[in-house]
Amino acid sequence: MNSISPRRRFARAAVAGLALTGLLAACGGSGSGDDSSSGASGPVTLPFWGWANGQEAVVKAFNAAHKDVKLKYTKVTDQLTMQKQLTNAVKAKNAPCLVQNTAEYVTSWVSQGALADITKYVEADKDKFNSGSWAAAQVQGRLYGVPTSSAPNFTIYRTDIFRKYGLKAPATWDDFIATGKELKKHGVKITNFAGEDPSTLEVLAMQAGAHWYAIDGNSWKVDFQDEGTLRAAQVIQEIIDNDLNSKLSFADYAAVQRNYDDGGTATRQISTWQMAGMVQNFTKSDGKWALSPWPTFSGEAAKTPAGTNLTGSLTLVTKQCDHQQQAAEAALWMSTNARAVKTMASPETGNGVMPALADSSAYVDDAISAKLLGTNYEPAKKVVTDSLSTVTTDWTFGPDWTAMFTEMQAGWAKVVNKQQKVTDLLAHMQQWTVDDLKSRGISVKG
């Protein structure tokens, strides 16, 4: 939601203990990359693709600390570009050993046979990671990568604008809409819905208890019209119908950042990593921002979606890698080495991400910015840590998530531009997803 790229989510992708037949069209295994490099001259070189700020510094530190294994880093533009480039590389049989990715894509890549099962190389390190992040690297209880980050969710808002108009940080989505209507009177939008980014719908549905994909016996169950999704749709529709949102595309990232900096839009529902762009691009509003908890649905306890979020990233190992053990161990080093973790946690040196470690509290100071928050910096720490304890953990990503999300993007643009209702999009996605899974030979109910 309001993210640099649409896809930064954390959720439980594992569907342990279920038969593969009918659920996944194919399944990636460990292949032939059981890594004996004896007889090789010189260090093993592992190509690594990623997009996050700070990774080049982490790679440099890894290479300085290792003689026998070296990483060769290639920076990809963004998350969606990664999926396209990896698809081409897998087809051409020249996939890199390591790729940055996020939880929603793991099942899809496993079903295509693109990822290596690295369970035997990393399972002993399970206790180093929080349980949700660890689950995000799994499909059917097998591990295909190493978690790199979590992403606590919260609201960031302009204190000067709220103070000027006598407003408080919205505690519920009803409050959010009411605050948006008041801000509208003064020419300020309360949020931004990028036409290419339907993650807003996803994370609100997730928060409301929706389950677009679920396992039912040996079949996938699809439901884009359950009670939770419809509750989320109602909130979004009211925001759009009342013109409470900006409609700036992240294709013009600079324009989005200027809009926030200039006070054109007063809030964002974000995570720590998105604050990095604010820190790096703002010139007018430093010190004028504060954090508040993610809004709840009225009458419900605090609950934050496993969304921009809380999908943290993962470092996945590909099946085509000839050195899978070294790749898995390199991924573990990047996720657990104190210097590497600190580099990635800081919005100044990295991507402002919270680590996927079992205890990430020591990194809150690095993951949020005193420059951006000013006198609101100390109170912000509690908002971040509290959000980690209210995370949705029962969301499952389907095996055609990439294709589904691409289809949803086209419909979401029409929603944002008032060419169709959110419920119209959901009805279309229900039928489209069922048909798509059937076309792939995957057993489905819905």
Short mmCIF file of N, CA, C and O in Angstrom, two decimals, residues 67 157 169 229 294 318 337 384 388 440 444:
data_model
loop_
_atom_site.label_atom_id
_atom_site.label_comp_id
_atom_site.label_asym_id
_atom_site.label_seq_id
_atom_site.Cartn_x
_atom_site.Cartn_y
_atom_site.Cartn_z
N LYS A 67 37.07 -16.02 1.29
CA LYS A 67 38.09 -16.27 0.27
C LYS A 67 37.60 -17.25 -0.80
O LYS A 67 37.95 -17.11 -1.97
N TYR A 157 2.16 10.27 9.26
CA TYR A 157 1.31 11.40 8.92
C TYR A 157 1.99 12.73 9.23
O TYR A 157 2.91 12.81 10.05
N ALA A 169 -4.54 11.55 14.65
CA ALA A 169 -4.22 10.39 13.81
C ALA A 169 -5.38 9.41 13.84
O ALA A 169 -5.87 9.05 14.92
N THR A 229 -13.04 -9.42 2.47
CA THR A 229 -12.72 -8.69 1.25
C THR A 229 -13.76 -7.61 0.98
O THR A 229 -13.43 -6.48 0.57
N TRP A 294 -1.51 1.30 12.57
CA TRP A 294 -2.34 1.04 11.39
C TRP A 294 -3.81 1.12 11.81
O TRP A 294 -4.19 0.54 12.83
N THR A 318 18.24 -20.62 -6.69
CA THR A 318 17.63 -21.21 -7.88
C THR A 318 18.11 -22.64 -8.10
O THR A 318 19.22 -23.02 -7.71
N ASN A 337 24.56 -11.74 9.64
CA ASN A 337 25.77 -11.00 10.01
C ASN A 337 25.37 -9.62 10.54
O ASN A 337 24.61 -8.89 9.90
N VAL A 384 6.43 0.98 16.12
CA VAL A 384 7.05 -0.04 15.28
C VAL A 384 7.05 -1.39 15.97
O VAL A 384 6.63 -2.41 15.41
N LEU A 388 4.64 -5.26 15.28
CA LEU A 388 5.15 -6.61 15.03
C LEU A 388 4.38 -7.68 15.80
O LEU A 388 4.41 -8.85 15.43
N ARG A 440 -4.07 -24.29 -15.89
CA ARG A 440 -2.72 -24.75 -15.55
C ARG A 440 -2.73 -26.20 -15.07
O ARG A 440 -1.69 -26.73 -14.68
N VAL A 444 -8.96 -26.93 -8.39
CA VAL A 444 -9.44 -25.69 -7.76
C VAL A 444 -10.91 -25.78 -7.46
O VAL A 444 -11.69 -26.41 -8.19
#
